[in-house]
mmCIF file of C-alpha atoms in Angstrom:
data_model
loop_
_atom_site.group_PDB
_atom_site.id
_atom_site.type_symbol
_atom_site.label_atom_id
_atom_site.label_comp_id
_atom_site.label_asym_id
_atom_site.label_seq_id
_atom_site.Cartn_x
_atom_site.Cartn_y
_atom_site.Cartn_z
ATOM 1 C CA MET A 1 125.055 -13.347 59.604
ATOM 2 C CA ASP A 2 123.265 -14.576 56.423
ATOM 3 C CA PHE A 3 119.617 -14.053 55.545
ATOM 4 C CA TRP A 4 118.238 -17.462 56.861
ATOM 5 C CA HIS A 5 119.971 -17.187 60.167
ATOM 6 C CA LEU A 6 118.637 -13.492 60.579
ATOM 7 C CA PHE A 7 115.048 -14.493 59.184
ATOM 8 C CA THR A 8 114.787 -17.565 61.711
ATOM 9 C CA LYS A 9 115.349 -15.050 64.840
ATOM 10 C CA LEU A 10 112.109 -13.562 63.958
ATOM 11 C CA ALA A 11 110.607 -16.606 65.500
ATOM 12 C CA ASP A 12 113.084 -16.983 68.437
ATOM 13 C CA THR A 13 111.296 -17.195 71.759
ATOM 14 C CA ASN A 14 112.626 -13.975 73.103
ATOM 15 C CA LEU A 15 110.655 -12.287 70.278
ATOM 16 C CA THR A 16 107.519 -14.490 69.800
ATOM 17 C CA VAL A 17 106.657 -14.835 73.300
ATOM 18 C CA PRO A 18 106.393 -11.120 74.084
ATOM 19 C CA ALA A 19 104.817 -10.624 70.870
ATOM 20 C CA ALA A 20 102.009 -13.196 72.035
ATOM 21 C CA ALA A 21 101.996 -11.224 75.340
ATOM 22 C CA ILE A 22 101.412 -8.095 73.711
ATOM 23 C CA ILE A 23 98.290 -9.640 71.548
ATOM 24 C CA ALA A 24 96.819 -10.589 75.039
ATOM 25 C CA LEU A 25 97.364 -7.249 76.391
ATOM 26 C CA TRP A 26 96.089 -5.275 73.481
ATOM 27 C CA LEU A 27 92.819 -7.534 73.551
ATOM 28 C CA LEU A 28 92.411 -6.934 77.273
ATOM 29 C CA GLY A 29 92.974 -3.308 76.892
ATOM 30 C CA SER A 30 90.341 -3.389 74.106
ATOM 31 C CA GLY A 31 88.038 -5.106 76.514
ATOM 32 C CA ALA A 32 87.846 -8.227 74.587
ATOM 33 C CA TRP A 33 88.397 -10.198 77.722
ATOM 34 C CA ARG A 34 87.024 -13.404 76.269
ATOM 35 C CA ALA A 35 89.240 -13.060 72.855
ATOM 36 C CA CYS A 36 91.990 -12.558 75.423
ATOM 37 C CA ILE A 37 91.077 -15.783 77.436
ATOM 38 C CA ASN A 38 90.855 -17.904 74.231
ATOM 39 C CA TRP A 39 94.099 -16.600 72.848
ATOM 40 C CA CYS A 40 96.078 -17.193 76.018
ATOM 41 C CA LEU A 41 94.715 -20.765 76.149
ATOM 42 C CA LEU A 42 95.343 -21.639 72.659
ATOM 43 C CA PHE A 43 98.844 -20.342 72.482
ATOM 44 C CA GLY A 44 99.654 -21.715 75.977
ATOM 45 C CA ILE A 45 98.309 -25.411 74.538
ATOM 46 C CA GLY A 46 100.695 -24.781 71.631
ATOM 47 C CA LEU A 47 103.529 -24.005 73.858
ATOM 48 C CA PHE A 48 102.875 -27.041 76.200
ATOM 49 C CA LEU A 49 102.468 -29.510 73.230
ATOM 50 C CA VAL A 50 105.951 -28.304 71.799
ATOM 51 C CA ALA A 51 107.527 -28.537 75.343
ATOM 52 C CA ALA A 52 106.019 -31.961 76.007
ATOM 53 C CA THR A 53 107.310 -33.728 72.890
ATOM 54 C CA LYS A 54 110.719 -32.238 73.474
ATOM 55 C CA VAL A 55 110.785 -33.257 76.920
ATOM 56 C CA ALA A 56 109.505 -36.698 76.057
ATOM 57 C CA TYR A 57 112.225 -37.222 73.770
ATOM 58 C CA ALA A 58 115.117 -36.048 75.893
ATOM 59 C CA GLY A 59 113.783 -37.860 78.970
ATOM 60 C CA TRP A 60 112.685 -41.142 77.458
ATOM 61 C CA GLY A 61 113.900 -41.040 73.902
ATOM 62 C CA ILE A 62 110.109 -40.902 72.798
ATOM 63 C CA GLY A 63 110.054 -39.963 69.000
ATOM 64 C CA ILE A 64 109.384 -41.226 65.673
ATOM 65 C CA ALA A 65 112.732 -42.667 64.411
ATOM 66 C CA SER A 66 111.389 -43.567 60.932
ATOM 67 C CA VAL A 67 110.553 -39.844 60.092
ATOM 68 C CA ASP A 68 113.317 -38.261 62.236
ATOM 69 C CA PHE A 69 110.567 -36.814 64.704
ATOM 70 C CA LYS A 70 111.992 -35.468 68.055
ATOM 71 C CA GLY A 71 109.171 -32.788 68.764
ATOM 72 C CA PHE A 72 107.216 -30.038 67.086
ATOM 73 C CA SER A 73 109.390 -27.196 65.726
ATOM 74 C CA GLY A 74 108.720 -24.439 68.282
ATOM 75 C CA HIS A 75 109.722 -21.762 65.734
ATOM 76 C CA ALA A 76 107.399 -23.052 63.156
ATOM 77 C CA MET A 77 104.315 -23.500 65.903
ATOM 78 C CA ARG A 78 104.922 -19.933 67.190
ATOM 79 C CA ALA A 79 105.461 -18.205 63.755
ATOM 80 C CA ALA A 80 102.168 -19.918 62.457
ATOM 81 C CA ALA A 81 100.142 -19.270 65.573
ATOM 82 C CA ILE A 82 101.238 -15.363 66.031
ATOM 83 C CA MET A 83 101.473 -13.879 62.511
ATOM 84 C CA PRO A 84 98.117 -14.751 60.955
ATOM 85 C CA ALA A 85 96.420 -13.903 64.401
ATOM 86 C CA MET A 86 98.282 -10.563 64.404
ATOM 87 C CA MET A 87 97.424 -9.799 60.793
ATOM 88 C CA TYR A 88 93.830 -10.427 61.298
ATOM 89 C CA LEU A 89 93.754 -8.077 64.318
ATOM 90 C CA LEU A 90 95.623 -5.241 62.303
ATOM 91 C CA PHE A 91 93.370 -5.491 59.411
ATOM 92 C CA GLN A 92 90.026 -6.540 60.944
ATOM 93 C CA LYS A 93 88.485 -3.065 60.202
ATOM 94 C CA GLN A 94 89.309 -3.361 56.674
ATOM 95 C CA LYS A 95 87.535 -5.070 53.691
ATOM 96 C CA ARG A 96 87.594 -8.845 53.505
ATOM 97 C CA GLU A 97 89.809 -8.958 50.909
ATOM 98 C CA MET A 98 92.404 -6.858 52.693
ATOM 99 C CA GLN A 99 92.022 -9.222 55.725
ATOM 100 C CA SER A 100 92.485 -12.186 53.678
ATOM 101 C CA ALA A 101 95.577 -10.663 52.146
ATOM 102 C CA GLY A 102 97.095 -9.827 55.761
ATOM 103 C CA ILE A 103 96.271 -13.389 57.209
ATOM 104 C CA TRP A 104 97.750 -15.261 53.989
ATOM 105 C CA PHE A 105 100.915 -12.867 54.610
ATOM 106 C CA GLY A 106 101.189 -14.051 57.968
ATOM 107 C CA VAL A 107 100.690 -17.653 56.563
ATOM 108 C CA ALA A 108 103.609 -17.063 53.985
ATOM 109 C CA PHE A 109 105.837 -15.862 56.740
ATOM 110 C CA ALA A 110 105.247 -18.965 59.146
ATOM 111 C CA VAL A 111 106.070 -21.081 55.944
ATOM 112 C CA GLY A 112 109.209 -19.104 55.502
ATOM 113 C CA ILE A 113 110.169 -19.790 59.140
ATOM 114 C CA GLY A 114 109.575 -23.313 58.508
ATOM 115 C CA ILE A 115 111.830 -23.238 55.434
ATOM 116 C CA SER A 116 114.467 -21.492 57.337
ATOM 117 C CA ARG A 117 114.683 -24.428 59.929
ATOM 118 C CA LEU A 118 115.139 -26.731 57.248
ATOM 119 C CA VAL A 119 117.847 -24.911 55.318
ATOM 120 C CA LEU A 120 119.734 -24.373 58.618
ATOM 121 C CA GLY A 121 119.650 -28.054 59.270
ATOM 122 C CA VAL A 122 117.870 -27.486 62.782
ATOM 123 C CA HIS A 123 114.796 -29.464 62.505
ATOM 124 C CA SER A 124 113.765 -32.447 60.250
ATOM 125 C CA VAL A 125 110.934 -32.175 57.526
ATOM 126 C CA SER A 126 108.505 -34.263 60.197
ATOM 127 C CA GLU A 127 109.241 -31.712 62.898
ATOM 128 C CA VAL A 128 108.443 -28.589 60.752
ATOM 129 C CA VAL A 129 105.299 -30.049 58.997
ATOM 130 C CA THR A 130 103.795 -31.026 62.406
ATOM 131 C CA GLY A 131 104.789 -27.276 64.206
ATOM 132 C CA LEU A 132 103.122 -25.463 61.258
ATOM 133 C CA PRO A 133 99.597 -27.115 61.433
ATOM 134 C CA LEU A 134 99.661 -26.984 65.201
ATOM 135 C CA GLY A 135 100.292 -23.331 64.919
ATOM 136 C CA PHE A 136 97.787 -22.419 62.071
ATOM 137 C CA ALA A 137 95.239 -24.335 64.107
ATOM 138 C CA ILE A 138 95.746 -22.062 66.947
ATOM 139 C CA SER A 139 95.629 -18.888 65.065
ATOM 140 C CA PHE A 140 92.712 -19.882 62.624
ATOM 141 C CA LEU A 141 90.768 -21.043 65.726
ATOM 142 C CA PHE A 142 91.376 -17.830 67.257
ATOM 143 C CA ILE A 143 90.452 -15.812 64.094
ATOM 144 C CA HIS A 144 87.217 -17.928 63.907
ATOM 145 C CA PHE A 145 86.234 -17.097 67.380
ATOM 146 C CA CYS A 146 86.825 -13.399 66.774
ATOM 147 C CA ARG A 147 85.046 -13.268 63.599
ATOM 148 C CA LYS A 148 81.770 -14.052 65.929
ATOM 149 C CA GLN A 149 82.163 -11.339 67.943
ATOM 150 C CA ALA A 150 82.029 -7.554 67.744
ATOM 151 C CA ILE A 151 85.099 -5.809 65.999
ATOM 152 C CA ILE A 152 87.940 -5.602 68.498
ATOM 153 C CA THR A 153 88.169 -1.614 68.796
ATOM 154 C CA SER A 154 91.526 -0.214 69.720
ATOM 155 C CA HIS A 155 94.230 1.847 68.172
ATOM 156 C CA ARG A 156 96.255 -0.353 65.554
ATOM 157 C CA GLY A 157 99.137 2.192 65.991
ATOM 158 C CA LEU A 158 99.714 0.983 69.357
ATOM 159 C CA LEU A 159 100.033 -2.369 68.465
ATOM 160 C CA LEU A 160 102.346 -1.423 65.599
ATOM 161 C CA VAL A 161 104.547 0.517 67.990
ATOM 162 C CA ALA A 162 104.648 -2.451 70.390
ATOM 163 C CA ILE A 163 105.672 -4.823 67.643
ATOM 164 C CA LEU A 164 108.447 -2.238 66.783
ATOM 165 C CA LEU A 165 109.573 -2.101 70.323
ATOM 166 C CA LEU A 166 110.378 -5.907 70.000
ATOM 167 C CA LEU A 167 112.680 -5.678 67.368
ATOM 168 C CA PRO A 168 115.865 -4.892 69.498
ATOM 169 C CA SER A 169 115.220 -8.190 70.757
ATOM 170 C CA LEU A 170 116.673 -9.600 67.683
ATOM 171 C CA ALA A 171 120.228 -8.729 68.978
ATOM 172 C CA MET A 172 119.625 -10.630 72.197
ATOM 173 C CA LYS A 173 120.808 -14.173 72.629
ATOM 174 C CA PRO A 174 117.873 -16.572 72.202
ATOM 175 C CA ALA A 175 116.256 -17.852 75.423
ATOM 176 C CA PRO A 176 118.060 -21.027 76.949
ATOM 177 C CA THR A 177 114.991 -23.144 76.170
ATOM 178 C CA GLU A 178 117.093 -26.116 75.768
ATOM 179 C CA SER A 179 118.625 -25.933 79.221
ATOM 180 C CA TRP A 180 114.992 -25.457 80.589
ATOM 181 C CA ILE A 181 113.960 -28.686 78.655
ATOM 182 C CA ALA A 182 117.093 -30.598 80.119
ATOM 183 C CA ARG A 183 116.218 -29.580 83.606
ATOM 184 C CA VAL A 184 112.460 -30.721 83.284
ATOM 185 C CA ALA A 185 113.511 -33.962 81.700
ATOM 186 C CA ILE A 186 115.983 -34.768 84.283
ATOM 187 C CA ALA A 187 113.511 -33.884 87.178
ATOM 188 C CA LEU A 188 110.914 -35.982 85.504
ATOM 189 C CA ALA A 189 113.065 -38.904 84.451
ATOM 190 C CA GLY A 190 115.682 -39.005 87.357
ATOM 191 C CA ALA A 191 118.927 -37.766 87.925
ATOM 192 C CA ASP A 192 120.601 -41.137 87.055
ATOM 193 C CA GLN A 193 119.241 -40.497 83.462
ATOM 194 C CA ALA A 194 121.019 -37.083 83.131
ATOM 195 C CA PRO A 195 123.949 -38.294 80.934
ATOM 196 C CA GLU A 196 121.507 -39.879 78.219
ATOM 197 C CA ILE A 197 119.158 -36.716 78.531
ATOM 198 C CA ARG A 198 122.284 -34.392 77.943
ATOM 199 C CA GLN A 199 123.199 -36.775 74.866
ATOM 200 C CA ARG A 200 119.640 -36.583 73.608
ATOM 201 C CA MET A 201 119.665 -32.678 73.882
ATOM 202 C CA HIS A 202 122.264 -32.491 71.272
ATOM 203 C CA ASP A 203 119.787 -33.990 68.695
ATOM 204 C CA LEU A 204 117.057 -31.594 69.506
#
């Protein structure tokens, strides 16, 4: 497996969704329940929008053909939503310069994931350059909210250990999100549209 295939797996659903859940649990365990609710709502909205655009294309062919847009890149969105937010939480007790460095590392990581999707030919440019801003909007709204609150006090080591525990999931097969999208699209558009839906799924 070459670098880009291995790197892009860092934003697979089976790694990023548990990572988002760890952030929520870490916030809840720290007593920052408002931040936890905010994070869950923002990230949930991001997941919904990605899924909605993909279902719209699979079910009814809704997209923008001129720029080859069939839906937000889920990998790009999840990476951009999670990594800057996670870096902020890890470095929030440090000086502002260290915080900024951590957040920019998260931004660079997300951009790298977006590039990997282009290199591998999985997504079009339009799908990546819309997925990234969607994710960044989530992470920076979350960071903006947290900066207005008291410092979230919890053991950073626990968050690091939890992240390390996620690494074995890299060896797992990605979650069958395409199959889930197809099932939802068939349920909404009607079983008679199943052949067309399955054909369009090859393009996602």
